Short mmCIF file of C-alpha atoms and ligand atoms in Angstrom, two decimals:
data_model
loop_
_atom_site.label_atom_id
_atom_site.label_comp_id
_atom_site.label_asym_id
_atom_site.label_seq_id
_atom_site.Cartn_x
_atom_site.Cartn_y
_atom_site.Cartn_z
CA UNK A 861 -153.52 -27.17 32.06
CA UNK A 862 -156.97 -26.47 33.50
CA UNK A 863 -158.55 -23.03 33.23
CA UNK A 864 -157.08 -20.47 35.58
CA UNK A 865 -159.25 -19.09 38.35
CA UNK A 866 -160.98 -16.12 36.75
CA UNK A 867 -160.55 -13.83 39.73
CA UNK A 868 -156.87 -14.47 40.42
CA UNK A 869 -155.42 -15.84 37.17
CA UNK A 870 -153.81 -18.66 39.16
CA UNK A 871 -153.93 -22.05 37.43
CA UNK A 872 -155.69 -24.68 39.56
CA UNK A 873 -153.48 -27.32 37.98
CA UNK A 874 -150.43 -27.31 35.72
CA UNK A 875 -147.88 -29.87 34.50
CA UNK A 876 -145.21 -28.21 36.65
CA UNK A 877 -147.19 -28.71 39.86
CA UNK A 878 -145.75 -31.40 42.13
CA UNK A 879 -146.98 -30.38 45.59
CA UNK A 880 -150.07 -29.32 47.57
CA UNK A 881 -150.68 -26.61 50.15
CA UNK A 882 -151.92 -28.81 53.02
CA UNK A 883 -152.20 -26.32 55.89
CA UNK A 884 -151.99 -22.63 56.66
CA UNK A 885 -151.85 -20.91 60.05
CA UNK A 886 -152.12 -17.13 60.18
CA UNK A 887 -149.98 -15.32 62.74
CA UNK A 888 -151.19 -11.82 61.79
CA UNK A 889 -152.81 -10.23 58.72
CA UNK A 890 -149.45 -10.23 56.90
CA UNK A 891 -147.64 -13.24 58.37
CA UNK A 892 -148.52 -16.91 58.03
CA UNK A 893 -147.11 -20.41 58.33
CA UNK A 894 -147.63 -22.47 55.18
CA UNK A 895 -147.25 -26.27 55.02
CA UNK A 896 -146.57 -27.69 51.55
CA UNK A 897 -146.38 -31.41 50.82
CA UNK A 898 -144.53 -32.92 47.89
CA UNK A 899 -146.44 -35.52 45.87
CA UNK A 900 -143.83 -38.22 46.42
CA UNK A 901 -141.38 -38.72 49.25
CA UNK A 902 -139.93 -35.62 50.93
CA UNK A 903 -136.55 -34.62 49.49
CA UNK A 904 -133.83 -34.71 52.18
CA UNK A 905 -132.49 -31.30 53.22
CA UNK A 906 -130.32 -29.72 55.87
CA UNK A 907 -131.95 -27.19 58.24
CA UNK A 908 -131.10 -23.73 56.92
CA UNK A 909 -131.68 -24.69 53.30
CA UNK A 910 -134.55 -23.33 51.24
CA UNK A 911 -137.16 -24.58 48.79
CA UNK A 912 -138.56 -22.63 45.86
CA UNK A 913 -142.34 -22.58 45.62
CA UNK A 914 -144.55 -21.20 42.90
CA UNK A 915 -147.82 -21.16 41.01
CA UNK A 916 -148.69 -20.52 37.39
CA UNK A 917 -150.40 -17.15 36.97
CA UNK A 918 -151.80 -16.24 33.54
CA UNK A 919 -149.65 -18.92 31.94
CA UNK A 920 -146.37 -17.93 33.66
CA UNK A 921 -144.65 -19.58 36.63
CA UNK A 922 -144.19 -17.12 39.51
CA UNK A 923 -141.92 -18.55 42.18
CA UNK A 924 -139.76 -17.53 45.14
CA UNK A 925 -137.33 -19.22 47.58
CA UNK A 926 -138.27 -19.80 51.23
CA UNK A 927 -136.26 -21.16 54.14
CA UNK A 928 -137.74 -24.34 55.54
CA UNK A 929 -138.71 -24.13 59.21
CA UNK A 930 -139.53 -27.79 59.72
CA UNK A 931 -137.34 -30.51 61.06
CA UNK A 932 -136.45 -32.71 58.05
CA UNK A 933 -137.84 -35.60 60.08
CA UNK A 934 -141.39 -34.22 59.83
CA UNK A 935 -141.48 -32.60 56.38
CA UNK A 936 -142.62 -35.81 54.70
CA UNK A 937 -145.68 -36.36 56.87
CA UNK A 938 -146.70 -32.77 57.70
CA UNK A 939 -145.36 -30.89 54.67
CA UNK A 940 -142.50 -28.41 54.48
CA UNK A 941 -143.26 -25.56 56.88
CA UNK A 942 -142.47 -22.03 55.74
CA UNK A 943 -142.97 -18.79 57.64
CA UNK A 944 -143.79 -16.05 55.14
CA UNK A 945 -144.49 -12.32 55.12
CA UNK A 946 -147.04 -10.87 52.71
CA UNK A 947 -145.14 -8.18 50.77
CA UNK A 948 -147.56 -5.48 49.59
CA UNK A 949 -146.91 -4.91 45.89
CA UNK A 950 -144.87 -8.10 45.69
CA UNK A 951 -145.18 -10.45 42.72
CA UNK A 952 -145.57 -13.79 44.46
CA UNK A 953 -146.77 -13.39 48.05
CA UNK A 954 -150.13 -11.76 47.14
CA UNK A 955 -150.80 -14.86 44.99
CA UNK A 956 -149.81 -17.19 47.83
CA UNK A 957 -152.26 -15.41 50.15
CA UNK A 958 -155.06 -16.21 47.67
CA UNK A 959 -154.45 -19.96 47.68
CA UNK A 960 -156.98 -22.12 49.52
CA UNK A 961 -155.72 -25.15 51.43
CA UNK A 962 -155.68 -28.08 49.01
CA UNK A 963 -154.43 -25.95 46.10
CA UNK A 964 -151.78 -27.47 43.88
CA UNK A 965 -148.41 -25.76 43.38
CA UNK A 966 -144.76 -26.28 42.49
CA UNK A 967 -141.95 -26.89 44.97
CA UNK A 968 -138.33 -27.58 44.06
CA UNK A 969 -135.12 -27.82 46.05
CA UNK A 970 -133.47 -27.94 48.46
CA UNK A 971 -130.77 -25.37 47.85
CA UNK A 972 -128.48 -23.20 49.95
CA UNK A 973 -125.37 -23.33 52.08
CA UNK A 974 -126.68 -21.55 55.18
CA UNK A 975 -126.35 -24.63 57.36
CA UNK A 976 -124.86 -25.37 60.76
CA UNK A 977 -121.24 -26.28 61.12
CA UNK A 978 -121.49 -29.97 62.00
CA UNK A 979 -119.46 -29.97 65.19
CA UNK A 980 -119.41 -26.48 66.68
CA UNK A 981 -120.47 -26.58 70.30
CA UNK A 982 -119.96 -22.89 71.02
CA UNK A 983 -123.02 -20.79 71.84
CA UNK A 984 -124.99 -20.10 68.66
CA UNK A 985 -126.08 -16.47 68.29
CA UNK A 986 -129.08 -16.57 65.94
CA UNK A 987 -129.88 -13.06 64.71
CA UNK A 988 -132.97 -12.45 62.56
CA UNK A 989 -135.37 -9.80 61.36
CA UNK A 990 -138.98 -10.79 60.71
CA UNK A 991 -139.31 -14.16 59.03
CA UNK A 992 -135.52 -14.61 59.07
CA UNK A 993 -136.10 -16.70 62.20
CA UNK A 994 -137.38 -19.66 60.11
CA UNK A 995 -134.08 -21.43 59.33
CA UNK A 996 -133.03 -21.24 62.99
CA UNK A 997 -136.25 -22.93 64.08
CA UNK A 998 -135.48 -25.79 61.66
CA UNK A 999 -131.93 -26.08 63.01
CA UNK A 1000 -133.11 -26.18 66.63
CA UNK A 1001 -135.93 -28.64 65.96
CA UNK A 1002 -133.53 -31.09 64.34
CA UNK A 1003 -130.87 -30.73 67.04
CA UNK A 1004 -133.53 -31.27 69.71
CA UNK A 1005 -134.88 -34.40 68.02
CA UNK A 1006 -131.34 -35.75 67.82
CA UNK A 1007 -130.91 -35.06 71.53
CA UNK A 1008 -127.98 -32.68 71.07
CA UNK A 1009 -129.28 -29.12 71.31
CA UNK A 1010 -126.58 -26.45 71.21
CA UNK A 1011 -126.74 -23.49 73.57
CA UNK A 1012 -128.38 -20.63 71.67
CA UNK A 1013 -129.12 -16.94 72.03
CA UNK A 1014 -132.00 -16.16 69.67
CA UNK A 1015 -132.54 -12.52 68.64
CA UNK A 1016 -135.55 -11.61 66.49
CA UNK A 1017 -136.41 -8.07 65.47
CA UNK A 1018 -139.97 -7.08 64.51
CA UNK A 1019 -141.95 -3.88 64.07
CA UNK A 1020 -144.95 -5.03 66.10
CA UNK A 1021 -145.34 -7.40 69.05
CA UNK A 1022 -147.92 -9.44 67.10
CA UNK A 1023 -145.23 -10.19 64.49
CA UNK A 1024 -142.99 -12.21 66.82
CA UNK A 1025 -143.07 -15.57 65.07
CA UNK A 1026 -142.65 -18.90 66.85
CA UNK A 1027 -143.08 -17.06 70.15
CA UNK A 1028 -144.86 -19.86 72.08
CA UNK A 1029 -142.35 -22.44 70.82
CA UNK A 1030 -139.27 -20.40 71.74
CA UNK A 1031 -140.63 -19.09 75.03
CA UNK A 1032 -141.73 -22.62 75.87
CA UNK A 1033 -138.28 -24.08 75.19
CA UNK A 1034 -136.68 -21.36 77.29
CA UNK A 1035 -139.13 -21.72 80.20
CA UNK A 1036 -138.92 -25.52 80.37
CA UNK A 1037 -135.21 -25.71 79.63
CA UNK A 1038 -136.02 -28.34 77.00
CA UNK A 1039 -133.78 -26.36 74.65
CA UNK A 1040 -131.04 -24.22 76.25
CA UNK A 1041 -132.07 -21.00 74.50
CA UNK A 1042 -132.19 -17.38 75.61
CA UNK A 1043 -134.95 -15.86 73.47
CA UNK A 1044 -134.66 -12.09 72.98
CA UNK A 1045 -137.29 -10.56 70.70
CA UNK A 1046 -136.94 -6.84 70.06
CA UNK A 1047 -139.74 -4.49 68.94
CA UNK A 1048 -138.77 -1.44 66.92
CA UNK A 1049 -141.75 0.94 67.15
CA UNK A 1050 -142.24 2.27 70.67
CA UNK A 1051 -144.88 4.81 69.64
CA UNK A 1052 -147.21 2.37 67.88
CA UNK A 1053 -150.47 1.73 69.72
CA UNK A 1054 -150.21 -1.98 68.79
CA UNK A 1055 -147.07 -2.22 70.93
CA UNK A 1056 -148.59 -0.77 74.11
CA UNK A 1057 -147.77 -2.94 77.09
CA UNK A 1058 -144.62 -4.51 75.60
CA UNK A 1059 -142.15 -5.03 78.42
CA UNK A 1060 -139.32 -6.60 76.41
CA UNK A 1061 -136.52 -4.99 74.44
CA UNK A 1062 -137.03 -2.04 72.15
CA UNK A 1063 -135.07 -1.24 69.01
CA UNK A 1064 -134.04 -2.72 65.71
CA UNK A 1065 -132.37 -6.06 66.22
CA UNK A 1066 -128.98 -4.86 64.96
CA UNK A 1067 -128.93 -2.26 67.74
CA UNK A 1068 -129.12 -4.89 70.48
CA UNK A 1069 -126.40 -7.22 69.15
CA UNK A 1070 -123.57 -5.35 70.93
CA UNK A 1071 -125.41 -4.94 74.25
CA UNK A 1072 -126.51 -8.60 74.27
CA UNK A 1073 -122.94 -9.82 73.61
CA UNK A 1074 -121.78 -7.61 76.47
CA UNK A 1075 -124.47 -8.74 78.91
CA UNK A 1076 -124.16 -12.46 78.15
CA UNK A 1077 -120.37 -12.50 77.74
CA UNK A 1078 -120.50 -13.70 74.12
CA UNK A 1079 -117.08 -13.53 72.50
CA UNK A 1080 -115.32 -14.96 69.42
CA UNK A 1081 -113.92 -17.66 71.72
CA UNK A 1082 -117.24 -18.94 73.00
CA UNK A 1083 -119.77 -18.09 70.26
CA UNK A 1084 -120.55 -18.35 66.55
CA UNK A 1085 -123.12 -16.12 64.79
CA UNK A 1086 -125.75 -16.82 62.13
CA UNK A 1087 -127.71 -13.87 60.69
CA UNK A 1088 -130.78 -14.04 58.43
CA UNK A 1089 -133.38 -11.71 56.92
CA UNK A 1090 -133.22 -8.07 55.82
CA UNK A 1091 -129.88 -7.26 54.13
CA UNK A 1092 -129.37 -3.89 55.84
CA UNK A 1093 -129.88 -5.53 59.23
CA UNK A 1094 -127.47 -8.34 58.31
CA UNK A 1095 -124.68 -6.05 57.19
CA UNK A 1096 -125.08 -3.81 60.24
CA UNK A 1097 -125.13 -6.75 62.69
CA UNK A 1098 -122.12 -8.23 60.93
CA UNK A 1099 -120.18 -4.97 61.34
CA UNK A 1100 -120.92 -5.01 65.07
CA UNK A 1101 -119.67 -8.58 65.39
CA UNK A 1102 -116.53 -7.98 63.30
CA UNK A 1103 -115.87 -4.93 65.45
CA UNK A 1104 -116.04 -7.18 68.51
CA UNK A 1105 -113.33 -9.42 67.03
CA UNK A 1106 -115.44 -12.13 65.39
CA UNK A 1107 -113.59 -13.42 62.29
CA UNK A 1108 -115.63 -13.26 59.08
CA UNK A 1109 -115.82 -17.05 58.88
CA UNK A 1110 -117.57 -17.06 62.26
CA UNK A 1111 -120.42 -14.86 61.02
CA UNK A 1112 -122.70 -16.76 58.61
CA UNK A 1113 -125.30 -14.87 56.58
CA UNK A 1114 -128.47 -15.49 54.54
CA UNK A 1115 -129.81 -12.38 52.76
CA UNK A 1116 -133.51 -12.59 51.86
CA UNK A 1117 -133.13 -10.01 49.08
CA UNK A 1118 -130.33 -7.89 47.59
CA UNK A 1119 -129.56 -4.68 49.44
CA UNK A 1120 -131.53 -1.66 48.20
CA UNK A 1121 -134.15 -3.64 46.25
CA UNK A 1122 -137.83 -2.70 46.64
CA UNK A 1123 -140.84 -4.82 45.57
CA UNK A 1124 -141.27 -4.62 41.80
CA UNK A 1125 -145.04 -4.30 41.94
CA UNK A 1126 -147.66 -6.21 40.04
CA UNK A 1127 -148.80 -5.58 36.53
C1 FAD B 234 -132.65 -17.89 50.36
C2 FAD B 234 -133.92 -17.10 50.62
C3 FAD B 234 -134.81 -17.55 51.59
C4 FAD B 234 -135.96 -16.80 51.86
N1 FAD B 234 -136.80 -17.23 52.86
C5 FAD B 234 -137.89 -16.48 53.19
C6 FAD B 234 -138.73 -16.88 54.28
O1 FAD B 234 -138.52 -17.92 54.93
N2 FAD B 234 -139.80 -16.10 54.56
C7 FAD B 234 -140.08 -14.94 53.85
O2 FAD B 234 -141.06 -14.26 54.18
N3 FAD B 234 -139.29 -14.55 52.82
C8 FAD B 234 -138.22 -15.29 52.46
N4 FAD B 234 -137.44 -14.92 51.40
C9 FAD B 234 -137.89 -13.80 50.53
C10 FAD B 234 -138.79 -14.37 49.41
O3 FAD B 234 -138.05 -15.18 48.52
C11 FAD B 234 -139.45 -13.27 48.55
O4 FAD B 234 -138.47 -12.34 48.14
C12 FAD B 234 -140.54 -12.54 49.31
O5 FAD B 234 -141.54 -13.45 49.75
C13 FAD B 234 -141.19 -11.46 48.45
O6 FAD B 234 -141.67 -12.04 47.26
P1 FAD B 234 -142.68 -11.24 46.34
O7 FAD B 234 -142.65 -11.86 44.98
O8 FAD B 234 -144.01 -11.08 47.01
O9 FAD B 234 -142.02 -9.79 46.26
P2 FAD B 234 -141.10 -9.23 45.03
O10 FAD B 234 -141.96 -8.68 43.97
O11 FAD B 234 -140.11 -10.26 44.63
O12 FAD B 234 -140.36 -8.06 45.81
C14 FAD B 234 -139.18 -8.36 46.54
C15 FAD B 234 -138.95 -7.25 47.54
O13 FAD B 234 -139.85 -7.37 48.62
C16 FAD B 234 -139.19 -7.05 49.83
N5 FAD B 234 -139.17 -8.28 50.66
C17 FAD B 234 -138.82 -9.54 50.28
N6 FAD B 234 -138.94 -10.41 51.30
C18 FAD B 234 -139.38 -9.73 52.34
C19 FAD B 234 -139.70 -10.10 53.65
N7 FAD B 234 -139.60 -11.37 54.11
N8 FAD B 234 -140.11 -9.12 54.50
C20 FAD B 234 -140.23 -7.84 54.05
N9 FAD B 234 -139.93 -7.43 52.79
C21 FAD B 234 -139.53 -8.37 51.94
C22 FAD B 234 -137.80 -6.56 49.45
O14 FAD B 234 -137.82 -5.15 49.25
C23 FAD B 234 -137.57 -7.28 48.15
O15 FAD B 234 -136.61 -6.68 47.33
C24 FAD B 234 -136.25 -15.63 51.12
C25 FAD B 234 -135.36 -15.22 50.12
C26 FAD B 234 -134.20 -15.93 49.88
C27 FAD B 234 -133.24 -15.42 48.83
#
């Protein structure tokens, strides 16, 4: 192992490293898209699955799972795309934010069962908070490439307008009709100066699930729901859907952390 960077403690190289950070695009000060390329061929995965990425810090591997946002068809050439929030006081994300493009790291996977039912042509209600939109972007990109997009209603809840991830992509698909999606971002802080001028929906995403189902006529007969992100949001949105008659098997969930768990803090 080479010497760790003195300022960060992150090892520049390590025997466990098998991938490279090849690109990073910042969406806001605390949100960014990271592209990580495996040394060899890309490992096949299903959209909705996640990879675990990590670096060695002061001799110890620090790693976390992230949903892949890329179409499996492009992950080999462009790297696996991940949409990640910087968690203040978190153990891994502050390290990730320190990495320059070209830095070596570890990536293993795929894992996870949060994948599309193969042949369900009902409207897909994708419900997400923050970066929970990532697996749905992967699902839609693959379906589009295969020429069989499924009608989707895409809800994404954020605190600030600037945090709406994949906004140009989703608004573009909706405007052109290239993908039959109704994109409904919702912003939860009406009094924040950053949100001045927002003309879309207000409120936490779980609060708009019922109204959106009502307005768009989404029922257990014509729709299936996938929910991803913050556990409190997921359980609340699920309750709304179950209350509207959706059977449990028709509400798929991916929790980004266990309910009630706060960042552990560093050091
Ligand atoms: C299957 C799976 C897929 C995931 N995919 C993504 C993804 O695509 N993008 C992503 O940003 N995160 C994702 N996560 C969360 C990610 O694994 C880490 O938990 C997160 O990046 C925080 O790591 P950390 O070490 O900095 O914080 P830690 O020290 O591990 O602290 C964890 C705590 O931080 C908070 N937290 C964790 N994730 C978030 C978040 N996204 N937004 C706000 N608060 C959070 C929670 O309170 C959590 O208990 C996923 C988690 C799982 C289980």
